[in-house]
C-alpha cells in the first residue's frame, strides 16, 4: 500500500491504477510504457497545467460545445485514468463515447465497455461489428470506427493517440482535439487543438469549461504548441538553479 504521506502519492497512486487496469485486461502492456513516458514529460511541464494548456482547453470547450456530432474516443489508458470524467463530459456535451484501440487482444474492447458501463455510461460505441466502418489511410486496428460515432463525427476528442489515426481523421475532415504531454509528437503537431497537459488534470478543467458558455476566440495551435515548448524551457531553466 502506498502511504498517503508519500511526497509522490498522487503519481504513485496513478501508476497503481494503470497497473491494476493492466491486470484486469483493460490496459495494454504498451500502455504502461506510454504512462512512463507521460510521467517523464509531466516533470518537464512542472506537473501543473500551463497557460498554453489552459488556452487549448478553452478552445477545446468552445469547439466541443459547437459540434454537431462530437465523439469522445477512448483507449485503455484513458478509460483507466479518467472513467468518471469521460462519462461526465459526454453527459454535459451530449457526446458519444466510442472505444478505439491500437493494441489487441480483441476482447479488450468489451472489457473496457463493461468497465465504463459499470462506471455509469449508457451507450458505448465501437463494439458492434454490424456498424463498423473503415477509416481510409490507416492500417492499424484503429481504422475500425463506428458508423454512428467517429465515422460520422465532426469533432473527435482523441487522448494519448498515435499519429497515424490523427492524420487519417484530419484527412476525413474532422476536427481533432487531443491531450498529449509530448508537444513534439505527430499527434500533437497534427491535431487542431493540442492540450499539452496530463489528461488526469486537463479532463477536470475541460469539464469545468464545458459547463460555461464559451465565446469564440482566436486560436492558433502552432503558436500554442510553440508556447508550450517555451514553457518547458522556462521551467527547466528555473529548476536548473536548484540542481
Ligand atoms: O489502449 P490502446 O491499445 O489504444 O493503446 C493506448 C496507448 C496509449 C498505449 C497507445 O495509444 C500508444 O502507444 O500511444 P503512444 O504512441 O505511446 O502515445 C501516447 C502519448 O500520450 C505520448 O506522447 C505520451 O507522452 C502521452 N501521454 C502518456 N500519458 C499521458 C500522456 N499525455 C497526457 N496525459 C497522460 N497521462
mmCIF file with all atom_site columns, C-alpha atoms in Angstrom, residues 10-219:
data_model
loop_
_atom_site.group_PDB
_atom_site.id
_atom_site.type_symbol
_atom_site.label_atom_id
_atom_site.label_alt_id
_atom_site.label_comp_id
_atom_site.label_asym_id
_atom_site.label_entity_id
_atom_site.label_seq_id
_atom_site.pdbx_PDB_ins_code
_atom_site.Cartn_x
_atom_site.Cartn_y
_atom_site.Cartn_z
_atom_site.occupancy
_atom_site.B_iso_or_equiv
_atom_site.pdbx_formal_charge
_atom_site.auth_seq_id
_atom_site.auth_comp_id
_atom_site.auth_asym_id
_atom_site.auth_atom_id
_atom_site.pdbx_PDB_model_num
ATOM 1   C CA . UNK A 1 10  ? -0.664  11.099 -6.481  1.00 0.00 ? 10  UNK A CA 1
ATOM 2   C CA . UNK A 1 11  ? 1.864   9.960  -9.050  1.00 0.00 ? 11  UNK A CA 1
ATOM 3   C CA . UNK A 1 12  ? 2.295   6.546  -7.387  1.00 0.00 ? 12  UNK A CA 1
ATOM 4   C CA . UNK A 1 13  ? -1.447  6.121  -6.995  1.00 0.00 ? 13  UNK A CA 1
ATOM 5   C CA . UNK A 1 14  ? -1.968  6.876  -10.700 1.00 0.00 ? 14  UNK A CA 1
ATOM 6   C CA . UNK A 1 15  ? 0.715   4.341  -11.590 1.00 0.00 ? 15  UNK A CA 1
ATOM 7   C CA . UNK A 1 16  ? -1.061  1.775  -9.403  1.00 0.00 ? 16  UNK A CA 1
ATOM 8   C CA . UNK A 1 17  ? -4.350  2.494  -11.177 1.00 0.00 ? 17  UNK A CA 1
ATOM 9   C CA . UNK A 1 18  ? -2.718  1.713  -14.518 1.00 0.00 ? 18  UNK A CA 1
ATOM 10  C CA . UNK A 1 19  ? -1.100  -1.484 -13.230 1.00 0.00 ? 19  UNK A CA 1
ATOM 11  C CA . UNK A 1 20  ? -4.415  -2.691 -11.758 1.00 0.00 ? 20  UNK A CA 1
ATOM 12  C CA . UNK A 1 21  ? -6.170  -1.873 -15.032 1.00 0.00 ? 21  UNK A CA 1
ATOM 13  C CA . UNK A 1 22  ? -3.474  -3.842 -16.875 1.00 0.00 ? 22  UNK A CA 1
ATOM 14  C CA . UNK A 1 23  ? -4.077  -6.809 -14.551 1.00 0.00 ? 23  UNK A CA 1
ATOM 15  C CA . UNK A 1 24  ? -7.824  -6.584 -15.304 1.00 0.00 ? 24  UNK A CA 1
ATOM 16  C CA . UNK A 1 25  ? -7.137  -6.628 -19.046 1.00 0.00 ? 25  UNK A CA 1
ATOM 17  C CA . UNK A 1 26  ? -8.221  -3.020 -19.716 1.00 0.00 ? 26  UNK A CA 1
ATOM 18  C CA . UNK A 1 27  ? -4.798  -1.518 -20.433 1.00 0.00 ? 27  UNK A CA 1
ATOM 19  C CA . UNK A 1 28  ? -2.271  -2.850 -22.966 1.00 0.00 ? 28  UNK A CA 1
ATOM 20  C CA . UNK A 1 29  ? 1.245   -3.647 -21.733 1.00 0.00 ? 29  UNK A CA 1
ATOM 21  C CA . UNK A 1 30  ? 2.401   -0.886 -24.074 1.00 0.00 ? 30  UNK A CA 1
ATOM 22  C CA . UNK A 1 31  ? 0.050   1.418  -22.173 1.00 0.00 ? 31  UNK A CA 1
ATOM 23  C CA . UNK A 1 32  ? 2.355   1.111  -19.161 1.00 0.00 ? 32  UNK A CA 1
ATOM 24  C CA . UNK A 1 33  ? 5.235   2.324  -21.324 1.00 0.00 ? 33  UNK A CA 1
ATOM 25  C CA . UNK A 1 34  ? 3.087   5.246  -22.515 1.00 0.00 ? 34  UNK A CA 1
ATOM 26  C CA . UNK A 1 35  ? 2.346   6.135  -18.874 1.00 0.00 ? 35  UNK A CA 1
ATOM 27  C CA . UNK A 1 36  ? 6.078   6.129  -18.058 1.00 0.00 ? 36  UNK A CA 1
ATOM 28  C CA . UNK A 1 37  ? 6.708   8.444  -20.985 1.00 0.00 ? 37  UNK A CA 1
ATOM 29  C CA . UNK A 1 38  ? 3.877   10.667 -19.774 1.00 0.00 ? 38  UNK A CA 1
ATOM 30  C CA . UNK A 1 39  ? 5.278   10.781 -16.221 1.00 0.00 ? 39  UNK A CA 1
ATOM 31  C CA . UNK A 1 40  ? 8.689   11.878 -17.509 1.00 0.00 ? 40  UNK A CA 1
ATOM 32  C CA . UNK A 1 41  ? 7.189   14.584 -19.700 1.00 0.00 ? 41  UNK A CA 1
ATOM 33  C CA . UNK A 1 42  ? 4.974   15.738 -16.844 1.00 0.00 ? 42  UNK A CA 1
ATOM 34  C CA . UNK A 1 43  ? 8.138   16.521 -14.838 1.00 0.00 ? 43  UNK A CA 1
ATOM 35  C CA . UNK A 1 44  ? 9.256   18.744 -17.703 1.00 0.00 ? 44  UNK A CA 1
ATOM 36  C CA . UNK A 1 45  ? 5.988   20.693 -17.782 1.00 0.00 ? 45  UNK A CA 1
ATOM 37  C CA . UNK A 1 46  ? 6.256   21.108 -13.983 1.00 0.00 ? 46  UNK A CA 1
ATOM 38  C CA . UNK A 1 47  ? 3.338   18.765 -13.141 1.00 0.00 ? 47  UNK A CA 1
ATOM 39  C CA . UNK A 1 48  ? 0.864   21.619 -13.463 1.00 0.00 ? 48  UNK A CA 1
ATOM 40  C CA . UNK A 1 49  ? -1.434  22.986 -16.128 1.00 0.00 ? 49  UNK A CA 1
ATOM 41  C CA . UNK A 1 50  ? 0.404   25.647 -18.097 1.00 0.00 ? 50  UNK A CA 1
ATOM 42  C CA . UNK A 1 51  ? -1.036  28.870 -19.533 1.00 0.00 ? 51  UNK A CA 1
ATOM 43  C CA . UNK A 1 52  ? -0.870  27.460 -23.040 1.00 0.00 ? 52  UNK A CA 1
ATOM 44  C CA . UNK A 1 53  ? -2.711  24.296 -21.945 1.00 0.00 ? 53  UNK A CA 1
ATOM 45  C CA . UNK A 1 54  ? -5.435  26.471 -20.392 1.00 0.00 ? 54  UNK A CA 1
ATOM 46  C CA . UNK A 1 55  ? -5.815  28.290 -23.711 1.00 0.00 ? 55  UNK A CA 1
ATOM 47  C CA . UNK A 1 56  ? -6.083  24.983 -25.558 1.00 0.00 ? 56  UNK A CA 1
ATOM 48  C CA . UNK A 1 57  ? -8.649  23.683 -23.043 1.00 0.00 ? 57  UNK A CA 1
ATOM 49  C CA . UNK A 1 58  ? -10.763 26.794 -23.528 1.00 0.00 ? 58  UNK A CA 1
ATOM 50  C CA . UNK A 1 59  ? -10.643 26.423 -27.338 1.00 0.00 ? 59  UNK A CA 1
ATOM 51  C CA . UNK A 1 60  ? -11.473 22.719 -26.999 1.00 0.00 ? 60  UNK A CA 1
ATOM 52  C CA . UNK A 1 61  ? -14.525 23.527 -24.849 1.00 0.00 ? 61  UNK A CA 1
ATOM 53  C CA . UNK A 1 62  ? -15.827 26.029 -27.422 1.00 0.00 ? 62  UNK A CA 1
ATOM 54  C CA . UNK A 1 63  ? -15.268 23.575 -30.284 1.00 0.00 ? 63  UNK A CA 1
ATOM 55  C CA . UNK A 1 64  ? -16.949 20.696 -28.462 1.00 0.00 ? 64  UNK A CA 1
ATOM 56  C CA . UNK A 1 65  ? -19.918 22.853 -27.413 1.00 0.00 ? 65  UNK A CA 1
ATOM 57  C CA . UNK A 1 66  ? -20.473 23.889 -31.010 1.00 0.00 ? 66  UNK A CA 1
ATOM 58  C CA . UNK A 1 67  ? -20.006 20.458 -32.579 1.00 0.00 ? 67  UNK A CA 1
ATOM 59  C CA . UNK A 1 68  ? -22.930 18.716 -34.297 1.00 0.00 ? 68  UNK A CA 1
ATOM 60  C CA . UNK A 1 69  ? -21.767 15.205 -33.533 1.00 0.00 ? 69  UNK A CA 1
ATOM 61  C CA . UNK A 1 70  ? -18.895 15.229 -31.001 1.00 0.00 ? 70  UNK A CA 1
ATOM 62  C CA . UNK A 1 71  ? -17.319 11.890 -30.120 1.00 0.00 ? 71  UNK A CA 1
ATOM 63  C CA . UNK A 1 72  ? -15.003 11.006 -27.248 1.00 0.00 ? 72  UNK A CA 1
ATOM 64  C CA . UNK A 1 73  ? -12.595 8.299  -28.377 1.00 0.00 ? 73  UNK A CA 1
ATOM 65  C CA . UNK A 1 74  ? -11.494 6.029  -25.539 1.00 0.00 ? 74  UNK A CA 1
ATOM 66  C CA . UNK A 1 75  ? -8.427  3.800  -25.340 1.00 0.00 ? 75  UNK A CA 1
ATOM 67  C CA . UNK A 1 76  ? -7.206  1.617  -22.472 1.00 0.00 ? 76  UNK A CA 1
ATOM 68  C CA . UNK A 1 77  ? -5.158  4.282  -20.669 1.00 0.00 ? 77  UNK A CA 1
ATOM 69  C CA . UNK A 1 78  ? -7.856  6.934  -20.943 1.00 0.00 ? 78  UNK A CA 1
ATOM 70  C CA . UNK A 1 79  ? -10.518 4.566  -19.558 1.00 0.00 ? 79  UNK A CA 1
ATOM 71  C CA . UNK A 1 80  ? -8.294  3.520  -16.652 1.00 0.00 ? 80  UNK A CA 1
ATOM 72  C CA . UNK A 1 81  ? -7.314  7.091  -15.747 1.00 0.00 ? 81  UNK A CA 1
ATOM 73  C CA . UNK A 1 82  ? -10.480 9.080  -16.420 1.00 0.00 ? 82  UNK A CA 1
ATOM 74  C CA . UNK A 1 83  ? -13.642 6.915  -16.474 1.00 0.00 ? 83  UNK A CA 1
ATOM 75  C CA . UNK A 1 84  ? -15.781 9.276  -14.298 1.00 0.00 ? 84  UNK A CA 1
ATOM 76  C CA . UNK A 1 85  ? -14.620 12.329 -16.279 1.00 0.00 ? 85  UNK A CA 1
ATOM 77  C CA . UNK A 1 86  ? -15.328 10.643 -19.649 1.00 0.00 ? 86  UNK A CA 1
ATOM 78  C CA . UNK A 1 87  ? -18.900 9.978  -18.542 1.00 0.00 ? 87  UNK A CA 1
ATOM 79  C CA . UNK A 1 88  ? -19.382 13.480 -17.098 1.00 0.00 ? 88  UNK A CA 1
ATOM 80  C CA . UNK A 1 89  ? -18.054 15.143 -20.250 1.00 0.00 ? 89  UNK A CA 1
ATOM 81  C CA . UNK A 1 90  ? -20.237 13.024 -22.539 1.00 0.00 ? 90  UNK A CA 1
ATOM 82  C CA . UNK A 1 91  ? -23.318 13.965 -20.478 1.00 0.00 ? 91  UNK A CA 1
ATOM 83  C CA . UNK A 1 92  ? -22.565 17.705 -20.481 1.00 0.00 ? 92  UNK A CA 1
ATOM 84  C CA . UNK A 1 93  ? -21.968 17.777 -24.234 1.00 0.00 ? 93  UNK A CA 1
ATOM 85  C CA . UNK A 1 94  ? -24.340 15.042 -25.337 1.00 0.00 ? 94  UNK A CA 1
ATOM 86  C CA . UNK A 1 95  ? -21.225 13.476 -26.879 1.00 0.00 ? 95  UNK A CA 1
ATOM 87  C CA . UNK A 1 96  ? -20.945 9.826  -27.847 1.00 0.00 ? 96  UNK A CA 1
ATOM 88  C CA . UNK A 1 97  ? -18.329 7.555  -26.314 1.00 0.00 ? 97  UNK A CA 1
ATOM 89  C CA . UNK A 1 98  ? -16.507 5.203  -28.685 1.00 0.00 ? 98  UNK A CA 1
ATOM 90  C CA . UNK A 1 99  ? -13.829 2.661  -27.836 1.00 0.00 ? 99  UNK A CA 1
ATOM 91  C CA . UNK A 1 100 ? -10.978 2.634  -30.319 1.00 0.00 ? 100 UNK A CA 1
ATOM 92  C CA . UNK A 1 101 ? -7.822  0.656  -29.594 1.00 0.00 ? 101 UNK A CA 1
ATOM 93  C CA . UNK A 1 102 ? -4.395  0.303  -31.141 1.00 0.00 ? 102 UNK A CA 1
ATOM 94  C CA . UNK A 1 103 ? -3.350  -2.919 -29.423 1.00 0.00 ? 103 UNK A CA 1
ATOM 95  C CA . UNK A 1 104 ? -5.089  -6.287 -29.049 1.00 0.00 ? 104 UNK A CA 1
ATOM 96  C CA . UNK A 1 105 ? -6.419  -8.621 -27.847 1.00 0.00 ? 105 UNK A CA 1
ATOM 97  C CA . UNK A 1 106 ? -9.868  -8.183 -29.376 1.00 0.00 ? 106 UNK A CA 1
ATOM 98  C CA . UNK A 1 107 ? -11.795 -8.821 -26.128 1.00 0.00 ? 107 UNK A CA 1
ATOM 99  C CA . UNK A 1 108 ? -10.191 -5.737 -24.517 1.00 0.00 ? 108 UNK A CA 1
ATOM 100 C CA . UNK A 1 109 ? -12.854 -3.511 -26.150 1.00 0.00 ? 109 UNK A CA 1
ATOM 101 C CA . UNK A 1 110 ? -15.617 -5.483 -24.444 1.00 0.00 ? 110 UNK A CA 1
ATOM 102 C CA . UNK A 1 111 ? -13.822 -5.319 -21.088 1.00 0.00 ? 111 UNK A CA 1
ATOM 103 C CA . UNK A 1 112 ? -13.451 -1.535 -21.373 1.00 0.00 ? 112 UNK A CA 1
ATOM 104 C CA . UNK A 1 113 ? -17.127 -1.172 -22.383 1.00 0.00 ? 113 UNK A CA 1
ATOM 105 C CA . UNK A 1 114 ? -18.184 -3.196 -19.355 1.00 0.00 ? 114 UNK A CA 1
ATOM 106 C CA . UNK A 1 115 ? -15.973 -1.093 -17.090 1.00 0.00 ? 115 UNK A CA 1
ATOM 107 C CA . UNK A 1 116 ? -17.363 2.198  -18.474 1.00 0.00 ? 116 UNK A CA 1
ATOM 108 C CA . UNK A 1 117 ? -20.944 0.954  -18.122 1.00 0.00 ? 117 UNK A CA 1
ATOM 109 C CA . UNK A 1 118 ? -20.242 -0.043 -14.543 1.00 0.00 ? 118 UNK A CA 1
ATOM 110 C CA . UNK A 1 119 ? -18.927 3.496  -14.023 1.00 0.00 ? 119 UNK A CA 1
ATOM 111 C CA . UNK A 1 120 ? -22.230 4.950  -15.300 1.00 0.00 ? 120 UNK A CA 1
ATOM 112 C CA . UNK A 1 121 ? -22.005 5.166  -19.107 1.00 0.00 ? 121 UNK A CA 1
ATOM 113 C CA . UNK A 1 122 ? -25.222 4.398  -21.006 1.00 0.00 ? 122 UNK A CA 1
ATOM 114 C CA . UNK A 1 123 ? -24.197 3.750  -24.598 1.00 0.00 ? 123 UNK A CA 1
ATOM 115 C CA . UNK A 1 124 ? -20.779 2.698  -25.794 1.00 0.00 ? 124 UNK A CA 1
ATOM 116 C CA . UNK A 1 125 ? -19.904 2.616  -29.489 1.00 0.00 ? 125 UNK A CA 1
ATOM 117 C CA . UNK A 1 126 ? -17.084 0.751  -31.192 1.00 0.00 ? 126 UNK A CA 1
ATOM 118 C CA . UNK A 1 127 ? -18.043 -2.737 -30.039 1.00 0.00 ? 127 UNK A CA 1
ATOM 119 C CA . UNK A 1 128 ? -20.718 -3.671 -32.575 1.00 0.00 ? 128 UNK A CA 1
ATOM 120 C CA . UNK A 1 129 ? -19.246 -5.190 -35.726 1.00 0.00 ? 129 UNK A CA 1
ATOM 121 C CA . UNK A 1 130 ? -22.519 -4.525 -37.600 1.00 0.00 ? 130 UNK A CA 1
ATOM 122 C CA . UNK A 1 131 ? -21.943 -0.774 -37.501 1.00 0.00 ? 131 UNK A CA 1
ATOM 123 C CA . UNK A 1 132 ? -18.180 -0.969 -38.117 1.00 0.00 ? 132 UNK A CA 1
ATOM 124 C CA . UNK A 1 133 ? -16.694 1.184  -40.890 1.00 0.00 ? 133 UNK A CA 1
ATOM 125 C CA . UNK A 1 134 ? -13.098 1.663  -42.017 1.00 0.00 ? 134 UNK A CA 1
ATOM 126 C CA . UNK A 1 135 ? -11.173 4.909  -41.996 1.00 0.00 ? 135 UNK A CA 1
ATOM 127 C CA . UNK A 1 136 ? -9.030  5.410  -45.108 1.00 0.00 ? 136 UNK A CA 1
ATOM 128 C CA . UNK A 1 137 ? -5.281  5.860  -44.944 1.00 0.00 ? 137 UNK A CA 1
ATOM 129 C CA . UNK A 1 138 ? -4.572  3.818  -41.823 1.00 0.00 ? 138 UNK A CA 1
ATOM 130 C CA . UNK A 1 139 ? -3.592  0.160  -41.486 1.00 0.00 ? 139 UNK A CA 1
ATOM 131 C CA . UNK A 1 140 ? -3.722  -0.421 -37.715 1.00 0.00 ? 140 UNK A CA 1
ATOM 132 C CA . UNK A 1 141 ? -6.773  -1.666 -35.787 1.00 0.00 ? 141 UNK A CA 1
ATOM 133 C CA . UNK A 1 142 ? -7.594  1.965  -35.107 1.00 0.00 ? 142 UNK A CA 1
ATOM 134 C CA . UNK A 1 143 ? -9.015  2.141  -38.663 1.00 0.00 ? 143 UNK A CA 1
ATOM 135 C CA . UNK A 1 144 ? -12.174 0.359  -37.456 1.00 0.00 ? 144 UNK A CA 1
ATOM 136 C CA . UNK A 1 145 ? -14.658 3.001  -36.317 1.00 0.00 ? 145 UNK A CA 1
ATOM 137 C CA . UNK A 1 146 ? -18.389 3.128  -35.673 1.00 0.00 ? 146 UNK A CA 1
ATOM 138 C CA . UNK A 1 147 ? -20.727 4.369  -38.422 1.00 0.00 ? 147 UNK A CA 1
ATOM 139 C CA . UNK A 1 148 ? -22.743 6.377  -35.873 1.00 0.00 ? 148 UNK A CA 1
ATOM 140 C CA . UNK A 1 149 ? -19.695 7.552  -33.930 1.00 0.00 ? 149 UNK A CA 1
ATOM 141 C CA . UNK A 1 150 ? -16.267 8.579  -35.170 1.00 0.00 ? 150 UNK A CA 1
ATOM 142 C CA . UNK A 1 151 ? -17.167 7.825  -38.814 1.00 0.00 ? 151 UNK A CA 1
ATOM 143 C CA . UNK A 1 152 ? -19.876 10.497 -38.873 1.00 0.00 ? 152 UNK A CA 1
ATOM 144 C CA . UNK A 1 153 ? -18.398 12.815 -36.203 1.00 0.00 ? 153 UNK A CA 1
ATOM 145 C CA . UNK A 1 154 ? -17.406 16.400 -36.943 1.00 0.00 ? 154 UNK A CA 1
ATOM 146 C CA . UNK A 1 155 ? -15.257 16.768 -33.793 1.00 0.00 ? 155 UNK A CA 1
ATOM 147 C CA . UNK A 1 156 ? -13.305 13.924 -32.166 1.00 0.00 ? 156 UNK A CA 1
ATOM 148 C CA . UNK A 1 157 ? -11.502 14.023 -28.831 1.00 0.00 ? 157 UNK A CA 1
ATOM 149 C CA . UNK A 1 158 ? -8.547  11.623 -29.087 1.00 0.00 ? 158 UNK A CA 1
ATOM 150 C CA . UNK A 1 159 ? -6.397  11.449 -25.940 1.00 0.00 ? 159 UNK A CA 1
ATOM 151 C CA . UNK A 1 160 ? -2.987  9.726  -25.832 1.00 0.00 ? 160 UNK A CA 1
ATOM 152 C CA . UNK A 1 161 ? -3.220  8.951  -29.510 1.00 0.00 ? 161 UNK A CA 1
ATOM 153 C CA . UNK A 1 162 ? -0.865  7.675  -32.184 1.00 0.00 ? 162 UNK A CA 1
ATOM 154 C CA . UNK A 1 163 ? -0.088  9.938  -35.113 1.00 0.00 ? 163 UNK A CA 1
ATOM 155 C CA . UNK A 1 164 ? -1.457  7.715  -37.887 1.00 0.00 ? 164 UNK A CA 1
ATOM 156 C CA . UNK A 1 165 ? -5.070  7.957  -36.855 1.00 0.00 ? 165 UNK A CA 1
ATOM 157 C CA . UNK A 1 166 ? -4.854  11.669 -36.156 1.00 0.00 ? 166 UNK A CA 1
ATOM 158 C CA . UNK A 1 167 ? -3.651  12.156 -39.748 1.00 0.00 ? 167 UNK A CA 1
ATOM 159 C CA . UNK A 1 168 ? -6.408  9.843  -41.057 1.00 0.00 ? 168 UNK A CA 1
ATOM 160 C CA . UNK A 1 169 ? -9.062  11.728 -39.059 1.00 0.00 ? 169 UNK A CA 1
ATOM 161 C CA . UNK A 1 170 ? -7.814  15.041 -40.428 1.00 0.00 ? 170 UNK A CA 1
ATOM 162 C CA . UNK A 1 171 ? -7.958  13.634 -43.989 1.00 0.00 ? 171 UNK A CA 1
ATOM 163 C CA . UNK A 1 172 ? -11.554 12.631 -43.254 1.00 0.00 ? 172 UNK A CA 1
ATOM 164 C CA . UNK A 1 173 ? -12.156 16.353 -42.500 1.00 0.00 ? 173 UNK A CA 1
ATOM 165 C CA . UNK A 1 174 ? -12.745 16.003 -38.794 1.00 0.00 ? 174 UNK A CA 1
ATOM 166 C CA . UNK A 1 175 ? -11.658 18.465 -36.146 1.00 0.00 ? 175 UNK A CA 1
ATOM 167 C CA . UNK A 1 176 ? -9.261  16.691 -33.822 1.00 0.00 ? 176 UNK A CA 1
ATOM 168 C CA . UNK A 1 177 ? -8.689  17.631 -30.192 1.00 0.00 ? 177 UNK A CA 1
ATOM 169 C CA . UNK A 1 178 ? -6.017  15.757 -28.266 1.00 0.00 ? 178 UNK A CA 1
ATOM 170 C CA . UNK A 1 179 ? -4.377  15.541 -24.855 1.00 0.00 ? 179 UNK A CA 1
ATOM 171 C CA . UNK A 1 180 ? -0.682  14.801 -25.226 1.00 0.00 ? 180 UNK A CA 1
ATOM 172 C CA . UNK A 1 181 ? 2.110   15.651 -22.805 1.00 0.00 ? 181 UNK A CA 1
ATOM 173 C CA . UNK A 1 182 ? 4.539   15.489 -25.718 1.00 0.00 ? 182 UNK A CA 1
ATOM 174 C CA . UNK A 1 183 ? 4.235   18.708 -27.751 1.00 0.00 ? 183 UNK A CA 1
ATOM 175 C CA . UNK A 1 184 ? 6.588   17.206 -30.370 1.00 0.00 ? 184 UNK A CA 1
ATOM 176 C CA . UNK A 1 185 ? 4.567   14.070 -31.142 1.00 0.00 ? 185 UNK A CA 1
ATOM 177 C CA . UNK A 1 186 ? 2.963   13.630 -34.565 1.00 0.00 ? 186 UNK A CA 1
ATOM 178 C CA . UNK A 1 187 ? -0.469  13.729 -32.955 1.00 0.00 ? 187 UNK A CA 1
ATOM 179 C CA . UNK A 1 188 ? 0.346   16.954 -31.098 1.00 0.00 ? 188 UNK A CA 1
ATOM 180 C CA . UNK A 1 189 ? 1.641   18.520 -34.312 1.00 0.00 ? 189 UNK A CA 1
ATOM 181 C CA . UNK A 1 190 ? -1.290  17.342 -36.480 1.00 0.00 ? 190 UNK A CA 1
ATOM 182 C CA . UNK A 1 191 ? -4.313  17.949 -34.253 1.00 0.00 ? 191 UNK A CA 1
ATOM 183 C CA . UNK A 1 192 ? -6.403  21.125 -34.489 1.00 0.00 ? 192 UNK A CA 1
ATOM 184 C CA . UNK A 1 193 ? -6.209  21.619 -30.733 1.00 0.00 ? 193 UNK A CA 1
ATOM 185 C CA . UNK A 1 194 ? -3.446  20.046 -28.632 1.00 0.00 ? 194 UNK A CA 1
ATOM 186 C CA . UNK A 1 195 ? -3.742  20.169 -24.863 1.00 0.00 ? 195 UNK A CA 1
ATOM 187 C CA . UNK A 1 196 ? -0.183  19.643 -23.579 1.00 0.00 ? 196 UNK A CA 1
ATOM 188 C CA . UNK A 1 197 ? -1.127  18.540 -20.091 1.00 0.00 ? 197 UNK A CA 1
ATOM 189 C CA . UNK A 1 198 ? -1.683  15.411 -18.066 1.00 0.00 ? 198 UNK A CA 1
ATOM 190 C CA . UNK A 1 199 ? -5.077  14.061 -19.062 1.00 0.00 ? 199 UNK A CA 1
ATOM 191 C CA . UNK A 1 200 ? -5.866  13.470 -15.367 1.00 0.00 ? 200 UNK A CA 1
ATOM 192 C CA . UNK A 1 201 ? -5.638  17.240 -14.680 1.00 0.00 ? 201 UNK A CA 1
ATOM 193 C CA . UNK A 1 202 ? -6.872  18.552 -18.015 1.00 0.00 ? 202 UNK A CA 1
ATOM 194 C CA . UNK A 1 203 ? -10.070 16.495 -18.237 1.00 0.00 ? 203 UNK A CA 1
ATOM 195 C CA . UNK A 1 204 ? -11.294 18.033 -14.967 1.00 0.00 ? 204 UNK A CA 1
ATOM 196 C CA . UNK A 1 205 ? -10.603 21.541 -16.308 1.00 0.00 ? 205 UNK A CA 1
ATOM 197 C CA . UNK A 1 206 ? -12.241 20.739 -19.652 1.00 0.00 ? 206 UNK A CA 1
ATOM 198 C CA . UNK A 1 207 ? -15.390 19.652 -17.806 1.00 0.00 ? 207 UNK A CA 1
ATOM 199 C CA . UNK A 1 208 ? -15.466 22.941 -15.855 1.00 0.00 ? 208 UNK A CA 1
ATOM 200 C CA . UNK A 1 209 ? -15.022 24.923 -19.108 1.00 0.00 ? 209 UNK A CA 1
ATOM 201 C CA . UNK A 1 210 ? -17.673 22.921 -20.950 1.00 0.00 ? 210 UNK A CA 1
ATOM 202 C CA . UNK A 1 211 ? -20.213 23.836 -18.259 1.00 0.00 ? 211 UNK A CA 1
ATOM 203 C CA . UNK A 1 212 ? -19.717 27.561 -19.047 1.00 0.00 ? 212 UNK A CA 1
ATOM 204 C CA . UNK A 1 213 ? -20.998 29.292 -22.172 1.00 0.00 ? 213 UNK A CA 1
ATOM 205 C CA . UNK A 1 214 ? -17.839 29.830 -24.192 1.00 0.00 ? 214 UNK A CA 1
ATOM 206 C CA . UNK A 1 215 ? -17.338 32.671 -26.629 1.00 0.00 ? 215 UNK A CA 1
ATOM 207 C CA . UNK A 1 216 ? -15.407 32.233 -29.866 1.00 0.00 ? 216 UNK A CA 1
ATOM 208 C CA . UNK A 1 217 ? -11.833 33.442 -29.641 1.00 0.00 ? 217 UNK A CA 1
ATOM 209 C CA . UNK A 1 218 ? -8.810  33.307 -31.919 1.00 0.00 ? 218 UNK A CA 1
ATOM 210 C CA . UNK A 1 219 ? -6.829  30.112 -31.632 1.00 0.00 ? 219 UNK A CA 1
#
